[in-house]
Amino acid sequence: MPFIELPDHRLHYLQYGSGPVIVYLHGLSFDSRMWKPQYEFFRHEYMTIGLDFRGHGFSDAPDIQYSIDTYLQDISALLNALHVQSAFLIGLSMGGAVGVEFALKFPQRVNGLVLASSALVGHDWSPSYTGVMDKIRHSNTPEVLRRRMRQYWLNDPMFAGVRTRIDYARLLREMAAGFFGKPLMHYDNAVSNSTHDTERLQDIS
């Protein structure tokens, strides 16, 4: 199982194939395993890399204030450790929001950007979504958080399509069950809401 060893934490990643580099960025509470069909499809022409953000999957979950900037640092650490100057970024949901922010801050390191059901920093979420996230975020222990993840998050209408596939639904539950919870319980909204990417998309070339 490959890791990047950093001074105060480890980052887990998956790597397949060779050629131009694609880095896959997962959604909140999930990890690099969600992209396995894409690794298999693209590995014949590309180097496909899946990153577990801090607090997700098999990466460490240090006691820090998590924010979008946390995950920008993780992408930079991954590219630097693997001696990759630039890559295509493909992001789902939270991973899309991180990809957009990375492209805005480090355009020279992004060859292309693909967003799937992407979140955006500064987006005004619906009351139903913020209600679900508030119930989860205000959990007082990781055990309570995981229970609420199963109760509210995995049953949200956004995952209805995934739940129709037994294999995908099983993987969804496995990833959420292994989620540390710290990125939600220690999330720094002040940093994460400092920019509004909805107004900056035109700056991405």
Protein backbone atom coordinates (compact mmCIF):
# COMPACT_ATOMS: atom_id res chain seq x y z
CA MET A 1 0.00 0.00 0.00
CA PRO A 2 1.81 3.17 -1.16
CA PHE A 3 2.17 6.19 1.13
CA ILE A 4 3.82 9.58 0.92
CA GLU A 5 5.73 10.16 4.15
CA LEU A 6 5.49 13.80 5.25
CA PRO A 7 6.87 15.39 8.45
CA ASP A 8 3.63 15.15 10.44
CA HIS A 9 1.37 12.77 8.49
CA ARG A 10 1.17 10.17 5.73
CA LEU A 11 -0.90 10.37 2.55
CA HIS A 12 -2.16 7.21 0.89
CA TYR A 13 -2.53 7.01 -2.88
CA LEU A 14 -3.15 4.53 -5.69
CA GLN A 15 -1.16 4.57 -8.93
CA TYR A 16 -1.62 2.68 -12.19
CA GLY A 17 -0.32 2.85 -15.77
CA SER A 18 2.05 5.31 -17.40
CA GLY A 19 1.85 8.39 -19.58
CA PRO A 20 0.25 11.80 -18.98
CA VAL A 21 -0.90 12.04 -15.37
CA ILE A 22 -4.52 12.09 -14.20
CA VAL A 23 -5.13 12.73 -10.49
CA TYR A 24 -8.56 11.73 -9.17
CA LEU A 25 -10.05 13.69 -6.24
CA HIS A 26 -12.77 11.98 -4.21
CA GLY A 27 -15.84 13.37 -2.47
CA LEU A 28 -16.39 14.06 1.22
CA SER A 29 -16.21 10.95 3.45
CA PHE A 30 -15.06 8.73 0.56
CA ASP A 31 -11.58 7.92 -0.77
CA SER A 32 -9.52 6.88 -3.77
CA ARG A 33 -11.27 3.50 -4.08
CA MET A 34 -14.33 5.18 -5.61
CA TRP A 35 -12.43 5.69 -8.89
CA LYS A 36 -11.37 2.07 -9.55
CA PRO A 37 -13.35 1.66 -12.81
CA GLN A 38 -11.75 4.86 -14.13
CA TYR A 39 -8.24 3.67 -13.21
CA GLU A 40 -8.83 0.47 -15.16
CA PHE A 41 -10.18 2.28 -18.20
CA PHE A 42 -7.53 5.01 -18.47
CA ARG A 43 -4.42 3.20 -17.19
CA HIS A 44 -3.57 1.98 -20.71
CA GLU A 45 -2.86 5.51 -21.95
CA TYR A 46 -2.35 7.53 -18.78
CA MET A 47 -0.75 7.34 -15.37
CA THR A 48 -3.84 7.32 -13.15
CA ILE A 49 -3.43 8.36 -9.53
CA GLY A 50 -6.01 8.40 -6.76
CA LEU A 51 -5.31 10.42 -3.63
CA ASP A 52 -6.82 9.96 -0.17
CA PHE A 53 -7.15 13.44 1.32
CA ARG A 54 -6.12 13.83 4.95
CA GLY A 55 -8.75 12.38 7.25
CA HIS A 56 -10.08 10.08 4.51
CA GLY A 57 -9.42 6.52 3.45
CA PHE A 58 -6.02 5.22 4.51
CA SER A 59 -4.35 8.61 4.91
CA ASP A 60 -3.61 9.90 8.40
CA ALA A 61 -6.10 12.12 10.21
CA PRO A 62 -4.04 14.60 12.23
CA ASP A 63 -5.66 16.84 14.84
CA ILE A 64 -5.82 20.05 12.81
CA GLN A 65 -8.40 22.54 11.57
CA TYR A 66 -9.43 21.12 8.18
CA SER A 67 -10.22 23.33 5.22
CA ILE A 68 -9.99 23.43 1.43
CA ASP A 69 -6.40 24.66 1.89
CA THR A 70 -5.63 21.40 3.74
CA TYR A 71 -6.47 19.43 0.61
CA LEU A 72 -4.62 21.84 -1.69
CA GLN A 73 -1.51 21.07 0.34
CA ASP A 74 -2.19 17.35 -0.08
CA ILE A 75 -2.33 17.63 -3.89
CA SER A 76 0.90 19.63 -3.95
CA ALA A 77 2.58 17.08 -1.68
CA LEU A 78 1.45 14.25 -3.96
CA LEU A 79 2.70 15.91 -7.15
CA ASN A 80 6.00 16.88 -5.56
CA ALA A 81 6.65 13.43 -4.09
CA LEU A 82 5.98 11.72 -7.41
CA HIS A 83 7.97 14.37 -9.36
CA VAL A 84 4.93 15.35 -11.42
CA GLN A 85 5.09 18.90 -12.74
CA SER A 86 1.46 19.08 -13.90
CA ALA A 87 -1.57 16.83 -14.24
CA PHE A 88 -5.17 16.54 -15.31
CA LEU A 89 -7.46 16.80 -12.26
CA ILE A 90 -10.79 14.99 -12.07
CA GLY A 91 -12.89 15.80 -9.02
CA LEU A 92 -16.24 14.68 -7.66
CA SER A 93 -18.26 16.87 -5.27
CA MET A 94 -15.80 18.13 -2.63
CA GLY A 95 -12.96 16.89 -4.85
CA GLY A 96 -14.28 19.14 -7.60
CA ALA A 97 -14.24 22.16 -5.29
CA VAL A 98 -10.64 21.37 -4.35
CA GLY A 99 -9.74 20.94 -8.03
CA VAL A 100 -11.20 24.34 -8.94
CA GLU A 101 -9.32 26.04 -6.12
CA PHE A 102 -6.09 24.27 -7.07
CA ALA A 103 -6.47 25.37 -10.70
CA LEU A 104 -7.03 28.96 -9.58
CA LYS A 105 -4.01 29.02 -7.27
CA PHE A 106 -1.61 26.83 -9.27
CA PRO A 107 -2.65 27.08 -12.94
CA GLN A 108 0.80 26.01 -14.16
CA ARG A 109 0.29 22.60 -12.52
CA VAL A 110 -3.10 21.85 -14.10
CA ASN A 111 -3.29 20.55 -17.68
CA GLY A 112 -7.04 20.11 -17.60
CA LEU A 113 -9.91 20.04 -15.14
CA VAL A 114 -12.93 17.70 -15.15
CA LEU A 115 -15.71 18.34 -12.64
CA ALA A 116 -18.39 15.77 -11.80
CA SER A 117 -21.31 16.91 -9.61
CA SER A 118 -18.86 19.44 -8.26
CA ALA A 119 -19.18 21.53 -5.15
CA LEU A 120 -17.88 25.11 -5.30
CA VAL A 121 -16.41 27.22 -2.53
CA GLY A 122 -18.87 30.01 -1.75
CA HIS A 123 -21.93 28.15 -3.05
CA ASP A 124 -25.15 28.70 -1.09
CA TRP A 125 -26.40 25.24 -0.17
CA SER A 126 -30.05 24.31 0.17
CA PRO A 127 -31.61 24.24 3.67
CA SER A 128 -32.15 20.47 3.40
CA TYR A 129 -28.46 19.85 2.64
CA THR A 130 -27.17 22.20 5.34
CA GLY A 131 -29.58 20.56 7.79
CA VAL A 132 -28.12 17.13 7.09
CA MET A 133 -24.56 18.41 7.37
CA ASP A 134 -25.27 20.24 10.63
CA LYS A 135 -26.65 17.05 12.20
CA ILE A 136 -23.51 15.19 11.22
CA ARG A 137 -20.99 17.94 11.95
CA HIS A 138 -22.27 18.48 15.49
CA SER A 139 -21.60 14.88 16.51
CA ASN A 140 -19.65 14.75 19.76
CA THR A 141 -17.76 11.52 19.06
CA PRO A 142 -16.53 9.68 15.94
CA GLU A 143 -18.96 6.85 16.73
CA VAL A 144 -21.95 9.20 16.74
CA LEU A 145 -20.70 10.82 13.55
CA ARG A 146 -20.43 7.47 11.75
CA ARG A 147 -23.93 6.53 12.86
CA ARG A 148 -25.31 9.80 11.57
CA MET A 149 -23.36 9.36 8.33
CA ARG A 150 -25.22 6.08 7.78
CA GLN A 151 -28.52 7.55 8.92
CA TYR A 152 -28.52 10.83 6.99
CA TRP A 153 -25.63 11.07 4.53
CA LEU A 154 -25.82 7.70 2.77
CA ASN A 155 -29.61 7.93 2.57
CA ASP A 156 -29.57 11.36 0.96
CA PRO A 157 -31.32 11.59 -2.44
CA MET A 158 -27.99 12.48 -4.10
CA PHE A 159 -26.90 8.85 -3.68
CA ALA A 160 -30.13 7.30 -4.94
CA GLY A 161 -28.56 6.22 -8.24
CA VAL A 162 -25.58 4.62 -6.51
CA ARG A 163 -27.83 2.68 -4.17
CA THR A 164 -29.40 0.85 -7.13
CA ARG A 165 -26.09 -0.94 -7.74
CA ILE A 166 -25.29 -3.45 -5.00
CA ASP A 167 -21.53 -3.36 -5.62
CA TYR A 168 -21.39 0.45 -5.63
CA ALA A 169 -23.66 0.73 -2.60
CA ARG A 170 -21.46 -1.70 -0.68
CA LEU A 171 -18.32 0.29 -1.52
CA LEU A 172 -20.09 3.52 -0.53
CA ARG A 173 -20.87 2.08 2.90
CA GLU A 174 -17.33 0.73 3.32
CA MET A 175 -15.73 4.07 2.54
CA ALA A 176 -18.09 6.00 4.81
CA ALA A 177 -17.60 3.46 7.62
CA GLY A 178 -13.86 4.05 7.50
CA PHE A 179 -14.17 7.83 7.47
CA PHE A 180 -12.31 9.39 10.44
CA GLY A 181 -14.82 12.22 10.81
CA LYS A 182 -12.24 14.84 11.77
CA PRO A 183 -12.61 16.81 8.51
CA LEU A 184 -16.25 17.42 9.50
CA MET A 185 -15.88 17.79 13.25
CA HIS A 186 -12.89 20.16 12.92
CA TYR A 187 -13.75 22.07 9.75
CA ASP A 188 -12.49 25.66 9.47
CA ASN A 189 -15.34 27.55 7.80
CA ALA A 190 -13.52 30.87 8.11
CA VAL A 191 -10.80 29.69 5.73
CA SER A 192 -13.09 27.72 3.46
CA ASN A 193 -15.53 30.58 2.91
CA SER A 194 -12.87 33.19 2.23
CA THR A 195 -13.36 33.07 -1.55
CA HIS A 196 -16.31 32.63 -3.91
CA ASP A 197 -15.29 30.42 -6.81
CA THR A 198 -18.64 30.90 -8.57
CA GLU A 199 -17.36 34.34 -9.51
CA ARG A 200 -13.86 33.16 -10.47
CA LEU A 201 -14.52 30.28 -12.87
CA GLN A 202 -13.81 32.51 -15.84
CA ASP A 203 -10.26 32.91 -14.53
CA ILE A 204 -9.54 29.23 -15.30
CA SER A 205 -8.14 28.92 -18.82
